[in-house]
Amino acid sequence: MFRLAIAATILMAAPVHAAETKEQSCQYQADVVAAVQQARLDRVKERDVPAAIAKTGPEWPENYNAAIPLITPWVYEQKMRDVRKKDLSAAWLELCLQQ
């Protein structure tokens, strides 16, 4: 959870597009977490996650791709049973909105 807090803080410190709200930024970050979680479920190797996500044509603004290398280690250090059963993006969204 500590890495989650650090990554969320780093991402929240990044400049936000003028029309983008904190809620929207947090949702984009949560979407990135969900994509990384799905990559793990699909058994994508950790080093291949950015390329695998890029192939899916993500729905978030391009600048959020920079979060993928920050989020991937956190998702990959979770136990696989937690990755299967927990909604990591919801946890991220909640923490982000509390920042």
Backbone as JSON, one array per atom type, in Angstrom:
{
  "sequence": "MFRLAIAATILMAAPVHAAETKEQSCQYQADVVAAVQQARLDRVKERDVPAAIAKTGPEWPENYNAAIPLITPWVYEQKMRDVRKKDLSAAWLELCLQQ",
  "N": [[0.82, -1.19, 0.0], [2.07, 1.16, 0.57], [3.66, 1.8, -1.65], [1.64, 2.28, -3.44], [0.55, 4.62, -2.39], [2.71, 6.35, -2.73], [3.03, 6.35, -5.54], [0.53, 7.35, -6.31], [0.7, 9.89, -5.21], [2.83, 10.96, -6.69], [1.68, 10.92, -9.24], [-0.48, 12.62, -8.86], [0.82, 14.96, -8.48], [1.67, 15.65, -10.95], [1.25, 17.8, -13.8], [-2.04, 18.67, -14.69], [-4.36, 18.36, -17.3], [-6.08, 21.26, -18.41], [-8.93, 21.13, -18.51], [-9.46, 18.96, -17.03], [-10.65, 17.29, -14.21], [-9.94, 16.58, -10.73], [-11.25, 14.25, -10.03], [-11.6, 13.06, -12.55], [-8.95, 12.67, -13.3], [-8.14, 10.86, -11.31], [-9.81, 8.75, -11.99], [-8.82, 8.05, -14.53], [-6.3, 7.15, -13.72], [-7.09, 4.95, -12.19], [-8.16, 3.44, -14.24], [-5.84, 2.78, -15.6], [-4.65, 1.15, -13.67], [-6.52, -0.95, -13.69], [-6.08, -1.94, -16.27], [-3.43, -2.84, -16.06], [-3.81, -4.77, -14.11], [-5.45, -6.54, -15.55], [-3.63, -7.32, -17.49], [-1.85, -8.75, -15.92], [-3.54, -10.82, -15.11], [-3.85, -11.98, -17.56], [-1.46, -13.13, -17.82], [0.75, -11.72, -18.78], [4.15, -10.93, -19.11], [5.88, -9.01, -16.68], [7.7, -7.06, -17.65], [6.72, -6.69, -20.19], [4.33, -5.39, -20.05], [3.75, -2.53, -20.63], [3.81, -2.51, -23.5], [1.86, -4.42, -24.09], [-0.45, -3.22, -23.09], [-0.51, -0.95, -24.68], [-1.23, -2.04, -27.13], [-3.91, -2.5, -26.78], [-5.19, -0.14, -27.16], [-5.75, 2.08, -25.22], [-8.23, 3.98, -23.34], [-7.62, 6.32, -22.02], [-6.04, 9.62, -21.72], [-2.94, 10.14, -23.45], [-0.77, 10.93, -21.8], [-1.11, 9.54, -19.45], [-0.01, 7.09, -19.84], [2.51, 7.16, -18.86], [2.22, 6.43, -16.25], [2.09, 3.71, -16.2], [4.61, 2.22, -15.87], [5.04, 2.88, -13.2], [2.88, 1.82, -11.8], [2.76, -0.87, -12.48], [4.75, -2.53, -11.03], [3.6, -2.52, -8.46], [1.13, -3.83, -8.84], [2.06, -6.31, -9.74], [3.38, -7.28, -7.52], [1.41, -8.07, -5.83], [-0.4, -10.79, -4.39], [-1.43, -13.5, -6.42], [-3.99, -14.51, -5.98], [-5.25, -12.33, -4.83], [-5.14, -10.56, -6.95], [-6.86, -11.83, -8.67], [-9.29, -11.76, -7.24], [-9.75, -9.24, -6.08], [-10.67, -5.82, -6.57], [-8.47, -3.9, -7.73], [-8.32, -1.46, -8.99], [-10.45, -0.01, -7.93], [-9.59, 0.29, -5.31], [-7.35, 1.89, -5.76], [-8.58, 4.16, -6.88], [-10.13, 5.07, -4.71], [-8.09, 5.73, -2.84], [-6.71, 7.69, -4.29], [-8.65, 9.71, -4.58], [-8.8, 10.52, -1.97], [-6.5, 11.93, -1.59]],
  "CA": [[0.0, 0.0, 0.0], [2.95, 2.31, 0.62], [4.01, 2.15, -3.03], [0.42, 2.85, -4.02], [0.46, 6.0, -1.93], [3.78, 7.11, -3.38], [2.71, 6.5, -6.96], [-0.61, 8.26, -6.4], [1.2, 11.23, -4.92], [3.61, 11.39, -7.85], [0.77, 11.18, -10.35], [-1.3, 13.78, -8.55], [1.68, 16.15, -8.57], [1.88, 15.95, -12.37], [0.3, 18.79, -14.31], [-3.3, 18.11, -15.17], [-4.95, 19.11, -18.41], [-6.91, 22.34, -17.87], [-10.34, 20.77, -18.38], [-9.52, 17.7, -16.3], [-10.88, 17.43, -12.78], [-9.25, 15.61, -9.89], [-12.0, 13.0, -10.14], [-11.3, 12.46, -13.84], [-7.57, 12.21, -13.23], [-8.13, 9.64, -10.49], [-10.46, 7.68, -12.76], [-7.85, 7.6, -15.54], [-5.29, 6.36, -13.01], [-7.73, 3.68, -11.85], [-8.26, 2.69, -15.49], [-4.5, 2.23, -15.85], [-4.51, 0.03, -12.73], [-7.34, -2.06, -14.19], [-5.41, -2.5, -17.44], [-2.27, -3.59, -15.58], [-4.36, -5.96, -13.44], [-5.88, -7.46, -16.6], [-2.41, -7.87, -18.09], [-1.35, -9.79, -14.99], [-4.46, -11.96, -15.22], [-3.57, -12.59, -18.87], [-0.11, -13.68, -17.67], [1.75, -10.94, -19.5], [5.34, -10.72, -18.29], [5.91, -7.65, -16.13], [8.44, -6.14, -18.53], [5.97, -6.52, -21.44], [3.03, -4.76, -19.77], [3.47, -1.32, -21.41], [3.52, -2.84, -24.9], [0.58, -5.14, -24.14], [-1.52, -2.25, -22.88], [-0.54, -0.08, -25.86], [-1.94, -2.77, -28.19], [-5.36, -2.49, -26.53], [-5.74, 1.18, -27.47], [-6.39, 2.55, -23.99], [-9.19, 5.08, -23.43], [-7.18, 7.49, -21.26], [-5.1, 10.48, -22.43], [-1.63, 9.53, -23.63], [0.16, 11.22, -20.71], [-1.3, 8.56, -18.37], [0.84, 5.93, -20.11], [3.69, 7.29, -18.0], [1.91, 5.8, -14.97], [2.16, 2.25, -16.31], [5.79, 1.67, -15.19], [4.94, 3.11, -11.75], [1.8, 1.0, -11.26], [2.99, -2.29, -12.77], [5.38, -3.3, -9.93], [2.66, -2.66, -7.36], [0.16, -4.88, -9.2], [2.75, -7.59, -9.86], [3.81, -7.78, -6.21], [0.23, -8.59, -5.14], [-0.61, -12.22, -4.54], [-2.3, -13.75, -7.56], [-5.38, -14.68, -5.52], [-5.79, -10.99, -4.65], [-5.32, -9.99, -8.29], [-8.07, -12.46, -9.23], [-10.51, -11.54, -6.47], [-9.94, -7.86, -5.61], [-10.73, -4.75, -7.56], [-7.36, -3.02, -7.4], [-8.58, -0.11, -9.5], [-11.34, 0.65, -6.96], [-8.74, 0.68, -4.18], [-6.55, 3.02, -6.23], [-9.48, 5.31, -7.03], [-10.46, 5.56, -3.37], [-6.92, 6.38, -2.26], [-6.44, 8.88, -5.07], [-9.64, 10.73, -4.25], [-8.53, 10.98, -0.61], [-5.27, 12.75, -1.6]],
  "C": [[0.87, 1.25, 0.0], [3.33, 2.76, -0.79], [2.82, 2.78, -3.74], [0.31, 4.31, -3.65], [1.51, 6.87, -2.6], [3.45, 7.37, -4.84], [1.54, 7.46, -7.15], [-0.18, 9.7, -6.16], [1.99, 11.78, -6.1], [2.67, 11.76, -9.0], [-0.08, 12.41, -10.1], [-0.48, 15.06, -8.65], [1.93, 16.56, -10.02], [0.86, 16.98, -12.84], [-0.91, 18.1, -14.93], [-3.82, 19.0, -16.29], [-5.98, 20.08, -17.85], [-8.36, 21.93, -17.63], [-10.53, 19.5, -17.54], [-9.68, 17.94, -14.8], [-10.05, 16.39, -12.02], [-9.92, 14.25, -10.02], [-11.69, 12.29, -11.45], [-9.87, 11.92, -13.86], [-7.47, 10.91, -12.43], [-8.76, 8.47, -11.23], [-9.53, 7.16, -13.84], [-6.77, 6.73, -14.89], [-5.86, 4.98, -12.66], [-7.89, 2.82, -13.1], [-6.92, 2.06, -15.86], [-4.28, 1.03, -14.93], [-5.3, -1.18, -13.23], [-6.68, -2.73, -15.4], [-4.19, -3.33, -17.04], [-2.74, -4.87, -14.89], [-4.79, -6.98, -14.48], [-4.67, -8.1, -17.29], [-1.83, -8.98, -17.21], [-2.22, -11.03, -15.06], [-4.24, -12.72, -16.54], [-2.17, -13.17, -18.94], [0.93, -13.02, -18.59], [2.94, -10.76, -18.58], [5.4, -9.25, -17.89], [6.6, -6.67, -17.07], [7.69, -5.85, -19.84], [4.65, -5.78, -21.27], [2.8, -3.48, -20.58], [3.1, -1.6, -22.87], [2.17, -3.54, -25.03], [-0.59, -4.18, -23.98], [-1.64, -1.33, -24.1], [-1.32, -0.73, -27.01], [-3.45, -2.71, -28.02], [-6.0, -1.16, -26.88], [-6.48, 1.76, -26.29], [-7.22, 3.81, -24.2], [-8.75, 6.35, -22.7], [-6.25, 8.35, -22.12], [-3.69, 9.88, -22.41], [-0.68, 9.76, -22.47], [0.0, 10.24, -19.54], [-0.52, 7.27, -18.63], [2.1, 5.97, -19.27], [3.47, 6.63, -16.64], [2.09, 4.28, -15.02], [3.4, 1.69, -15.63], [5.77, 1.88, -13.67], [3.95, 2.14, -11.1], [2.09, -0.48, -11.4], [3.67, -3.04, -11.63], [4.43, -3.51, -8.76], [1.66, -3.79, -7.63], [0.85, -6.25, -9.19], [3.28, -8.12, -8.53], [2.63, -8.31, -5.38], [0.14, -10.1, -5.35], [-1.64, -12.44, -5.65], [-3.76, -13.93, -7.12], [-6.03, -13.32, -5.3], [-6.04, -10.31, -6.0], [-6.59, -10.55, -8.92], [-9.34, -11.97, -8.54], [-10.77, -10.08, -6.08], [-9.95, -6.88, -6.78], [-9.66, -3.72, -7.18], [-7.61, -1.59, -7.89], [-9.51, 0.66, -8.56], [-10.54, 1.12, -5.75], [-7.9, 1.9, -4.55], [-7.4, 4.29, -6.3], [-9.81, 5.91, -5.67], [-9.29, 6.31, -2.75], [-6.62, 7.69, -2.98], [-7.39, 10.02, -4.71], [-9.44, 11.29, -2.85], [-7.3, 11.9, -0.56], [-5.61, 14.22, -1.61]]
}
